[in-house]
Short mmCIF file of C-alpha atoms in Angstrom, two decimals:
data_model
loop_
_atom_site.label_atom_id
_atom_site.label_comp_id
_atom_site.label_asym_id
_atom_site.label_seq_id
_atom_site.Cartn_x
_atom_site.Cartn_y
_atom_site.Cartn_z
CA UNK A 1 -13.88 -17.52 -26.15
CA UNK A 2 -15.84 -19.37 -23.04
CA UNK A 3 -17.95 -18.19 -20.59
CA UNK A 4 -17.03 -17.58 -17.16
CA UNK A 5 -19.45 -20.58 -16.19
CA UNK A 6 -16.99 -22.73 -18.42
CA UNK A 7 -13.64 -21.17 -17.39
CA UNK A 8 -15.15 -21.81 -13.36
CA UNK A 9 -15.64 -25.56 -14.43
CA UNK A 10 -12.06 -26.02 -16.34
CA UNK A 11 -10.37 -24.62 -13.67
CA UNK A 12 -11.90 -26.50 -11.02
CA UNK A 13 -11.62 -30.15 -12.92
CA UNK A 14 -7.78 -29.21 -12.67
CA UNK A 15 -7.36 -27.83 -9.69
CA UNK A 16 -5.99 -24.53 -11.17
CA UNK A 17 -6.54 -21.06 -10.37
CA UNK A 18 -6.43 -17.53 -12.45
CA UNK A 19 -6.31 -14.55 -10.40
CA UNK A 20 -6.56 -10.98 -12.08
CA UNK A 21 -6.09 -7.64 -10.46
CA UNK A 22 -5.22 -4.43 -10.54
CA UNK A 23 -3.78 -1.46 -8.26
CA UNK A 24 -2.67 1.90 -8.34
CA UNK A 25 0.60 1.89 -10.72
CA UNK A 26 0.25 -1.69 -12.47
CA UNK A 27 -2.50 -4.82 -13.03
CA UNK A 28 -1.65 -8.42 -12.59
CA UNK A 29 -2.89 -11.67 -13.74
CA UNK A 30 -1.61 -15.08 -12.39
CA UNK A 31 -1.45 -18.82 -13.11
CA UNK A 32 -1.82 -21.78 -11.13
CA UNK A 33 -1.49 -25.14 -12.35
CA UNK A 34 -0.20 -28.55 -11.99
CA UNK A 35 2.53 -29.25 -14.03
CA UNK A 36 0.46 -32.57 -16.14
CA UNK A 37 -2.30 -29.33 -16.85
CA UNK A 38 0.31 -26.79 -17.92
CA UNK A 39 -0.92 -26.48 -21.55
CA UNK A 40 -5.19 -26.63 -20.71
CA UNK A 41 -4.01 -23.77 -17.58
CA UNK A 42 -2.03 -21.65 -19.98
CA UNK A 43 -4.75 -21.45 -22.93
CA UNK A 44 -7.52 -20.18 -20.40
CA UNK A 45 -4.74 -17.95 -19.07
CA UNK A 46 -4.02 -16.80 -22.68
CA UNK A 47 -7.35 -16.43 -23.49
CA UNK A 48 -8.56 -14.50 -20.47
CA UNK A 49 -6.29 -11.56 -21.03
CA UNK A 50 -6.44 -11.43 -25.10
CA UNK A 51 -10.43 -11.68 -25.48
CA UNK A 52 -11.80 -10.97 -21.84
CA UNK A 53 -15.87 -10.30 -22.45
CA UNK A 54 -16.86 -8.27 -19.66
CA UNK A 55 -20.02 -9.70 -19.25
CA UNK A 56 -22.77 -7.50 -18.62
CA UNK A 57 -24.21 -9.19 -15.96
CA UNK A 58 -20.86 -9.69 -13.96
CA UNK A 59 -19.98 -5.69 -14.85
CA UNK A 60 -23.29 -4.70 -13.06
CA UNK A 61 -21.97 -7.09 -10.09
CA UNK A 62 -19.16 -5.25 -9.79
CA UNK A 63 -20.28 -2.11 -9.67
CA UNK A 64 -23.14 -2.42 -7.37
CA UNK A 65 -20.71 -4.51 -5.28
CA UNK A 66 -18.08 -0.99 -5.55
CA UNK A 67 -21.02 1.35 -4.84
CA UNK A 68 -22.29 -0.53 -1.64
CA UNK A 69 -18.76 -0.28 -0.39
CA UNK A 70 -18.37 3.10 -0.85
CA UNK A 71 -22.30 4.06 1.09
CA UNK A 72 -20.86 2.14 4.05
CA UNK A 73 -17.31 4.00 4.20
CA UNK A 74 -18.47 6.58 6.66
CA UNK A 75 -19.62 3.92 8.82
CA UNK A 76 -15.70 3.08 9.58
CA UNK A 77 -14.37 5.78 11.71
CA UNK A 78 -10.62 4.53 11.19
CA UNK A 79 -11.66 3.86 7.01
CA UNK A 80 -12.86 7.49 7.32
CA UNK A 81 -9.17 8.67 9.23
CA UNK A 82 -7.38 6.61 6.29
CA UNK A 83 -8.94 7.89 3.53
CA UNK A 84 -8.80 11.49 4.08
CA UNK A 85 -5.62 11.25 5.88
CA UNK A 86 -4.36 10.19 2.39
CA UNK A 87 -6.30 12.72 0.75
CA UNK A 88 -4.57 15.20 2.68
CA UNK A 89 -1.32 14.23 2.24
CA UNK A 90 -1.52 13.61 -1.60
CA UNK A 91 -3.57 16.48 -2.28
CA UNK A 92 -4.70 16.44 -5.90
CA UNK A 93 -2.79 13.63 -7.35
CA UNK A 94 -4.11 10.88 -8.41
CA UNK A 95 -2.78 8.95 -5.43
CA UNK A 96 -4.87 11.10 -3.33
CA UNK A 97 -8.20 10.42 -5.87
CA UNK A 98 -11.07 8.98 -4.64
CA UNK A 99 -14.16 6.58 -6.34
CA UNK A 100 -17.68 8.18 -5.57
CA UNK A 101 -21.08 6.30 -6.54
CA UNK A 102 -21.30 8.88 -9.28
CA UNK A 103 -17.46 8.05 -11.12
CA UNK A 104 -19.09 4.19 -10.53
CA UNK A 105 -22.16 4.28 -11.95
CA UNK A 106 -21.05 5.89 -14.89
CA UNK A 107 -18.54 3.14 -16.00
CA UNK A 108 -20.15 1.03 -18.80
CA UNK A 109 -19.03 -2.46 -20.22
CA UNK A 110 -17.40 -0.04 -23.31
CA UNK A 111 -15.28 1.46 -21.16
CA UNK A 112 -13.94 -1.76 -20.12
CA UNK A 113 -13.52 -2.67 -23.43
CA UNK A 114 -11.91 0.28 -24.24
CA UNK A 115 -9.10 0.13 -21.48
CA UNK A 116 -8.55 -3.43 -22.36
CA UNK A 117 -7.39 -2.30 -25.81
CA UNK A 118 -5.28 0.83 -24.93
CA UNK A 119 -3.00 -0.96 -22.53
CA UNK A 120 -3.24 -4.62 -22.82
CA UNK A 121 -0.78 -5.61 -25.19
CA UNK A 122 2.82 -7.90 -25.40
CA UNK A 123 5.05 -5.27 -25.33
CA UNK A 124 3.28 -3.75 -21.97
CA UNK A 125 3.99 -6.96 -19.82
CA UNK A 126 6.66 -8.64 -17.83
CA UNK A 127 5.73 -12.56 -17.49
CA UNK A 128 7.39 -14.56 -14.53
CA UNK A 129 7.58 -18.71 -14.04
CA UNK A 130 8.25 -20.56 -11.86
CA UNK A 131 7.42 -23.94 -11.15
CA UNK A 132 9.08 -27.58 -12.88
CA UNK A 133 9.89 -27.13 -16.51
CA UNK A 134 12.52 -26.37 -18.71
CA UNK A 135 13.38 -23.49 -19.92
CA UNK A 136 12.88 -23.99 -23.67
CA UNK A 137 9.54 -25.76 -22.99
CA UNK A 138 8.09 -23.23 -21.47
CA UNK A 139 9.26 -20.66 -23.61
CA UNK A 140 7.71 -22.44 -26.33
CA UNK A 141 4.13 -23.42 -24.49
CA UNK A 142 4.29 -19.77 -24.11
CA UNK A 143 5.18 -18.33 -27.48
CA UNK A 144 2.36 -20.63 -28.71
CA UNK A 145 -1.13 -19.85 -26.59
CA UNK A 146 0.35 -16.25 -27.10
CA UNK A 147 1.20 -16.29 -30.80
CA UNK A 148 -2.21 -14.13 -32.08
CA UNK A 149 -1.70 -10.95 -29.16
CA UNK A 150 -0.58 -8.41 -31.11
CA UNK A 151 2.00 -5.20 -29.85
CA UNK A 152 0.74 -2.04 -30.12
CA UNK A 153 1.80 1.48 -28.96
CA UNK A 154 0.63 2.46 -25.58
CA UNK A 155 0.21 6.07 -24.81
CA UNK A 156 0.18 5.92 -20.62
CA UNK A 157 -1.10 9.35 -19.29
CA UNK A 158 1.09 11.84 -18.00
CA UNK A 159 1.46 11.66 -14.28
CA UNK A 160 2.87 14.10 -12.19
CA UNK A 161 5.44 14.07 -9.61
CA UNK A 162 4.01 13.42 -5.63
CA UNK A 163 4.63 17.16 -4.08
CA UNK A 164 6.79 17.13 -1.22
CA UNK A 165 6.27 20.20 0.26
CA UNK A 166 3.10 19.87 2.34
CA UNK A 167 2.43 22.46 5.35
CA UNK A 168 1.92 21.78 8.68
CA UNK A 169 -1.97 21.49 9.12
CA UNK A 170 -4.53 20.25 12.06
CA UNK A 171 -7.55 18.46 10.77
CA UNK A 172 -10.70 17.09 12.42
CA UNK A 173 -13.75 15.54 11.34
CA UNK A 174 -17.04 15.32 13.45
CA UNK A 175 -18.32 11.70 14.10
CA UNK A 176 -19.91 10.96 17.37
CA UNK A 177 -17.45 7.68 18.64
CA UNK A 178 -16.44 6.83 21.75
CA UNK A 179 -12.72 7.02 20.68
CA UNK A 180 -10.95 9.58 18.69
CA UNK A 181 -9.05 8.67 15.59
CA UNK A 182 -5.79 9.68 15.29
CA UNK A 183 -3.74 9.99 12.54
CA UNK A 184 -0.45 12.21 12.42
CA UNK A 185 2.57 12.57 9.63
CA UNK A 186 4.10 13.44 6.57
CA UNK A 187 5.03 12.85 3.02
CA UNK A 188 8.44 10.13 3.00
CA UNK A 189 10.52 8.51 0.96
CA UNK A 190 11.23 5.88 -2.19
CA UNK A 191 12.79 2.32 -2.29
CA UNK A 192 15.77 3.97 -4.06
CA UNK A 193 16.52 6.44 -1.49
CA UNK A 194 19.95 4.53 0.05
CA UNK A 195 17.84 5.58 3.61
CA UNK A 196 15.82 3.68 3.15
CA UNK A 197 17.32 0.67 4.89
CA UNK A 198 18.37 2.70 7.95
CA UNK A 199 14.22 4.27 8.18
CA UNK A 200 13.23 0.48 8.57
CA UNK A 201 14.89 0.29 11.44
CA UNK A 202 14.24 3.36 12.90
CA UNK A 203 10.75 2.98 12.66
CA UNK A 204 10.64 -0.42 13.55
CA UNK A 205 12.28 1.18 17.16
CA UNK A 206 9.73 3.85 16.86
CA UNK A 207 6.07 2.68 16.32
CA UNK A 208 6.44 -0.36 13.62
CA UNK A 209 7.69 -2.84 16.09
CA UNK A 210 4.74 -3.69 17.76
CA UNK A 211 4.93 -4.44 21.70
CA UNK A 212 8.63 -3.34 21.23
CA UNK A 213 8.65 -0.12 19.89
CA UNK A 214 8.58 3.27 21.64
CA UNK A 215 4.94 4.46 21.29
CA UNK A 216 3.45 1.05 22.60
CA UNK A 217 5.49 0.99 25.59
CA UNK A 218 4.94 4.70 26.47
CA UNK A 219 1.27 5.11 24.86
CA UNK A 220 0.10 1.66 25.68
CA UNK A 221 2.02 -0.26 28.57
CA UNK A 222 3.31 2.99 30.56
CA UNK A 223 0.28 5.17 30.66
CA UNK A 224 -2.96 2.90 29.25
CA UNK A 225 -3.96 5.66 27.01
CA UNK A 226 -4.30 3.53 23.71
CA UNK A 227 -4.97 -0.13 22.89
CA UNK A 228 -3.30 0.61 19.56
CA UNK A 229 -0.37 3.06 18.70
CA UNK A 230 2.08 2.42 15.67
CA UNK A 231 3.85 4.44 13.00
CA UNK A 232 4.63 2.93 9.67
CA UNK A 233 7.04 4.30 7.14
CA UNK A 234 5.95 3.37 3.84
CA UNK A 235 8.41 3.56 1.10
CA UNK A 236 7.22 4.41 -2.68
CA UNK A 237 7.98 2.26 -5.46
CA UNK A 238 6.83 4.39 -8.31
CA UNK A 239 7.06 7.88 -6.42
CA UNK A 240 7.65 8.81 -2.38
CA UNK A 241 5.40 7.16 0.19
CA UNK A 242 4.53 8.63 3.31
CA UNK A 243 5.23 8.48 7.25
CA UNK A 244 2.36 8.28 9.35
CA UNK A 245 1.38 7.29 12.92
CA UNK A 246 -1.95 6.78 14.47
CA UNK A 247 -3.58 5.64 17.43
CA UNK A 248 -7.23 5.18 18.97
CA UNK A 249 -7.71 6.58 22.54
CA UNK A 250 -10.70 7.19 24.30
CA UNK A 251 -12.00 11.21 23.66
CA UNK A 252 -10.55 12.30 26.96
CA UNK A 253 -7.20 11.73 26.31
CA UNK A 254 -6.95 12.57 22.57
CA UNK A 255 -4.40 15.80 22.97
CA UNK A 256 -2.64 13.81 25.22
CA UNK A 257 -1.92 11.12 22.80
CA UNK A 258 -1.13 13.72 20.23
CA UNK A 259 1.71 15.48 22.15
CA UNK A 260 3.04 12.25 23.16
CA UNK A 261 3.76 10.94 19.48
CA UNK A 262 4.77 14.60 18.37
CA UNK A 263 7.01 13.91 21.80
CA UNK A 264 8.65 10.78 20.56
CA UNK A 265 9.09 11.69 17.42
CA UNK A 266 11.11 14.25 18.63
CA UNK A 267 13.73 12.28 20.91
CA UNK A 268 14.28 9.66 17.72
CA UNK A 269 15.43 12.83 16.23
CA UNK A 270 17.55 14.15 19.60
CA UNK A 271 19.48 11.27 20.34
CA UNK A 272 20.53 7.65 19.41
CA UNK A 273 18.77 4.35 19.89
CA UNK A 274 20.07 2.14 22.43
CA UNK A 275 22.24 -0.70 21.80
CA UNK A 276 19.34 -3.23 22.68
CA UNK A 277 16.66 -1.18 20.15
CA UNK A 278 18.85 -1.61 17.30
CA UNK A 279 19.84 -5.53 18.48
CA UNK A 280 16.05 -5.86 18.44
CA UNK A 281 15.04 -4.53 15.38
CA UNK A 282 17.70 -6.08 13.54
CA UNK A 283 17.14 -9.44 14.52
CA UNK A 284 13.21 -9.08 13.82
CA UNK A 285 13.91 -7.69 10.02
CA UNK A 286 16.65 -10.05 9.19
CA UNK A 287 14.80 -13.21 10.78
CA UNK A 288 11.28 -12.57 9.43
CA UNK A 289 13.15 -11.68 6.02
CA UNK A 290 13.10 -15.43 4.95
CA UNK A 291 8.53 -15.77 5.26
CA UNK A 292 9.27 -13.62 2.05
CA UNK A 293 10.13 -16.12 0.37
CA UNK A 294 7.83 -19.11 1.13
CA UNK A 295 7.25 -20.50 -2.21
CA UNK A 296 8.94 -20.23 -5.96
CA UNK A 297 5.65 -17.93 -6.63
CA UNK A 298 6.69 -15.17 -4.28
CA UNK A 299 10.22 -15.32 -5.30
CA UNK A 300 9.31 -14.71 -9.09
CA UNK A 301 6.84 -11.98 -7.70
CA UNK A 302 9.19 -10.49 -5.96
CA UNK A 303 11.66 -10.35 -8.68
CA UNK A 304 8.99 -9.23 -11.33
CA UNK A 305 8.28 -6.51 -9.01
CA UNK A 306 11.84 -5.38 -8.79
CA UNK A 307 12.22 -5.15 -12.52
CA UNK A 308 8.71 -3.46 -13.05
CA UNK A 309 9.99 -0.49 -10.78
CA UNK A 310 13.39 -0.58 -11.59
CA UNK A 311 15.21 -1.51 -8.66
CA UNK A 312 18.97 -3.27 -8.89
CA UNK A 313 18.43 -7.39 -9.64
CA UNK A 314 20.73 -7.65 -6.53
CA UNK A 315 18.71 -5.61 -4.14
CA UNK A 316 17.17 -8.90 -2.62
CA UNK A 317 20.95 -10.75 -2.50
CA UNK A 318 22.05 -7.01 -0.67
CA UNK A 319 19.24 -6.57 1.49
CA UNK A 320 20.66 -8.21 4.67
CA UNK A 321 23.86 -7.42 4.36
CA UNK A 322 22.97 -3.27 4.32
CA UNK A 323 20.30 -4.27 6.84
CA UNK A 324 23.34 -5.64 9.06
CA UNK A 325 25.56 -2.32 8.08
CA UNK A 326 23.36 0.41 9.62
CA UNK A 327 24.59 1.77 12.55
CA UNK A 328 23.09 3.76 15.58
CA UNK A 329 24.49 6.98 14.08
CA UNK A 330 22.46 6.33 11.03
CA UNK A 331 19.38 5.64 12.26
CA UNK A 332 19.86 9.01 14.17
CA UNK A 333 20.95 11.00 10.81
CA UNK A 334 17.76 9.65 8.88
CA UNK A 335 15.90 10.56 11.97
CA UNK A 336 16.95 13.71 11.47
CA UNK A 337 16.27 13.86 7.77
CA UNK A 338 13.26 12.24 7.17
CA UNK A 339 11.58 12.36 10.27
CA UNK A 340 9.57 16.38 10.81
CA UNK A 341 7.70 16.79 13.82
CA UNK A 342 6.38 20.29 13.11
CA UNK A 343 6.16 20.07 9.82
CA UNK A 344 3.16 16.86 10.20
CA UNK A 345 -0.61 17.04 9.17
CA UNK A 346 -2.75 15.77 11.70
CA UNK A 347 -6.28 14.46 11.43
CA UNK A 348 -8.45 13.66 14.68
CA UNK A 349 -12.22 11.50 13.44
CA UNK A 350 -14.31 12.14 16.88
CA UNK A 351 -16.29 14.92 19.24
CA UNK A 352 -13.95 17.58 20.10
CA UNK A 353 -16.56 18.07 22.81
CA UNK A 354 -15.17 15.82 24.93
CA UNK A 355 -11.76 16.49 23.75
CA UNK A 356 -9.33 17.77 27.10
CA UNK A 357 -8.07 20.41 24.98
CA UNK A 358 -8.98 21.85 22.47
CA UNK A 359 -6.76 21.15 19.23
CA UNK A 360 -5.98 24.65 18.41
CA UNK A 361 -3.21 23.74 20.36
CA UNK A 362 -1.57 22.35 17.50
CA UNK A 363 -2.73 25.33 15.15
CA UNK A 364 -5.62 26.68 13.23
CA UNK A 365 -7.90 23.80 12.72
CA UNK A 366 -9.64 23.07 9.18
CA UNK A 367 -13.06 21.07 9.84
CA UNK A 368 -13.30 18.42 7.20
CA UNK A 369 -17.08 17.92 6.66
CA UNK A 370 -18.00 14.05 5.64
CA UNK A 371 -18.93 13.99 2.09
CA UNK A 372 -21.57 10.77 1.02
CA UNK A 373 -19.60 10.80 -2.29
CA UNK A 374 -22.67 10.32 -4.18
CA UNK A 375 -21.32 12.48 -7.22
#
């Protein structure tokens, strides 16, 4: 019922701020306010997500904005490595989807409109607090800027499961750099995999850990042939995430790199970390564990985020304590489990020119032509 001049000018006379966004599996909207402002801050909040406008003039912002990102993706050789590295791994689901300038341009204010309705509604949101208040006050502050948003049945769209059954596959994409792109791995695991505590570790010891894992003291320190070398294990909330390592090396040294990750992949796999690896990693999980919790804000997001996926309420009071539990045997089991060496789709972004081998090495290689995703 204002216009976004007049929200910008409420919100700055009291020092409040309402942040909207929205991801792959959910949206989000938050509220900040000082506590003498709590009832002005919650009817803009309330009235932002019941009658947003989409104004035409900040929809063609946006879009233009969206479409300028996307001509200038190419320009990026490690946004190029990212985004069809994930394209690769999640094939044709939606996870794996990409925006052109085409799917852009055709999105109209209606549309916006349109999604608002479908899936903005009561009974489709979880609402945290935190902050000074009492209970029933806020309850009731809340029940009242709220009291007109009516439920209504949401039909979501049918999404299928993330296939886990990808085949090995050796990937390269023409750019003329001065380093290769690297970017090796595999389809991983979920949050409520019980693993899942004993794969933080192990890849903290492997490539997460920074100047103390493996690949930046072999890659990096030992032989200079990368700046930057890491591995990251990200685990799915909604479905499984993936495992995936990368590096930048100059072109010369790109198979070398390669075989060298492949290499130390392996030995996590062959035999168990050493007393001081696990020490480390423990002590960097457990002590940086607390920065999650800075502020009442990120402990209510963090809670909200557990329920919205399902996780156990106690997973945060637990998380330590099975951090603490794991054991060199188990990082070596999930090693073995999760970790697959041969079975890994790699993707080089460079001039196989100047390559030192050619990448057949690794098998037959599929040349992934750069699309201007114009359409």
């Amino acid at each position: 019922t204002m216009t976004w001049e007049e929200i910008d000018e409420k919100l700055e006379f009291i020092a409040g701020s309402v942040e909207i966004g929205i991801g792959a599996d959910s949206g989000s909207a938050h509220l900040s306010v000082l506590k003498k402002d709590l009832d002005e801050g919650l009817r803009i909040f309330a009235d932002i997500l019941m009658h947003p406008v989409f104004a035409q003039g900040k929809v063609d912002l946006a879009k233009k904005q969206m479409i300028e990102a996307i001509r200038r993706e190419n320009d990026s050789p490690s946004h190029v490595a990212g985004r069809e590295f994930r394209r690769l791994l999640y094939q044709d689901h939606p996870y794996g989807r990409k925006a052109t300038i085409g799917s852009v341009s055709k999105i109209t204010r209606e549309d916006l409109i349109e999604f608002h309705k479908k899936y903005y509604h009561p009974n489709n949101v979880m609402l945290g607090i935190s902050g000074d208040f009492s209970k029933k006050e806020i309850i009731d502050k809340i029940k009242l800027v709220f009291k007109d948003w009516k439920k209504k049945k949401v039909d979501f769209p049918d999404v299928p499961p993330v296939k886990n059954d990808l085949n090995r596959s050796v990937n390269y994409i023409y750019k003329d750099v001065k380093q290769s792109v690297i970017r090796l791995g595999h389809m991983g695991i979920d949050f409520r995999n019980p693993d899942h505590y004993a794969v933080i570790l192990m890849n903290y010891t492997l490539g997460g850990g920074s100047f103390r894992s493996r690949m930046m003291k072999d890659i990096r320190n030992n032989r200079g042939l990368a700046y930057s070398v890491w591995s990251y294990f990200q685990l799915g909330m909604r479905d499984i995430g993936v495992f995936a390592s990368g590096a930048d090396t100059k072109l010369q040294s790109t198979i070398t790199v390669i075989k060298r990750i492949k290499d130390l992949i392996r030995e996590m796999r062959e035999q168990p970390v050493k007393d001081e690896e696990l020490k480390n990693a423990k002590e960097y999980i457990i002590n940086s564990f607390v920065f999650k919790f800075t502020s009442t804000a990120r402990v209510v997001n963090r809670f909200v985020t557990l329920e919205y996926y399902g996780l156990p309420t106690n997973y945060l009071e637990t998380y330590l304590d099975n951090i603490r539990k794991v054991t060199k045997e188990d990082i070596l089991r999930v090693a073995q489990k999760h970790l697959r060496p041969d079975q890994t789709v790699i993707l080089v972004v460079g001039n196989e020119e100047k390559f030192e081998a050619s990448l057949n090495e690794f098998g037959r290689v599929n040349e992934i032509k750069l699309k201007s995703y114009n359409n």
